[in-house]
Tab-separated table of C-alpha atoms in Angstrom:
chain	number	residue	atom	x	y	z
X	246	UNK	CA	184.022	135.500	162.768
X	247	UNK	CA	187.052	137.880	162.254
X	248	UNK	CA	188.982	136.540	159.616
X	249	UNK	CA	185.685	136.363	157.420
X	250	UNK	CA	185.087	139.656	158.137
X	251	UNK	CA	188.450	140.792	157.423
X	252	UNK	CA	188.124	138.692	154.197
X	253	UNK	CA	184.946	139.981	153.149
X	254	UNK	CA	186.409	143.634	153.771
X	255	UNK	CA	189.003	142.835	151.352
X	256	UNK	CA	187.035	141.356	148.415
X	257	UNK	CA	184.583	144.636	149.105
X	258	UNK	CA	188.132	146.625	148.513
X	259	UNK	CA	188.575	145.070	145.265
X	260	UNK	CA	185.724	143.546	144.165
X	261	UNK	CA	186.079	143.906	140.665
X	262	UNK	CA	183.684	141.744	137.748
X	263	UNK	CA	186.229	138.842	138.119
X	264	UNK	CA	186.432	138.447	141.616
X	265	UNK	CA	182.901	138.409	142.157
X	266	UNK	CA	182.480	136.061	139.908
X	267	UNK	CA	184.945	134.042	141.018
X	268	UNK	CA	183.445	134.202	144.866
X	269	UNK	CA	180.081	133.483	142.769
X	270	UNK	CA	181.990	129.957	141.707
X	271	UNK	CA	183.712	129.052	144.222
X	272	UNK	CA	180.238	130.075	146.313
X	273	UNK	CA	178.155	127.566	144.005
X	274	UNK	CA	180.775	124.501	143.498
X	275	UNK	CA	180.699	124.474	147.406
X	276	UNK	CA	177.221	124.687	147.306
X	277	UNK	CA	176.927	121.834	144.536
X	278	UNK	CA	179.138	119.078	145.887
X	279	UNK	CA	177.183	119.377	149.492
X	280	UNK	CA	173.927	119.089	147.775
X	281	UNK	CA	174.813	115.384	145.989
X	282	UNK	CA	176.802	114.215	149.174
X	283	UNK	CA	173.645	115.475	150.743
X	284	UNK	CA	171.229	112.900	148.212
X	285	UNK	CA	173.837	110.477	148.348
X	286	UNK	CA	174.285	110.049	151.559
X	287	UNK	CA	171.019	110.384	152.952
X	288	UNK	CA	169.210	107.386	151.753
X	289	UNK	CA	172.473	105.341	152.604
X	290	UNK	CA	171.778	106.532	156.123
X	291	UNK	CA	168.567	106.479	156.645
X	292	UNK	CA	168.974	102.534	155.162
X	293	UNK	CA	171.002	101.792	158.452
């Protein structure tokens, strides 16, 4: 948890618009890919 806290502090130090936007994009794509994997994987797991 400490490296994450250090990263957040680093983002707070230089949190300009592009930094915030890239962070948002990274979080969005992570959630998007995870939701697709769940959407594909859940019926496959329930079939087994």
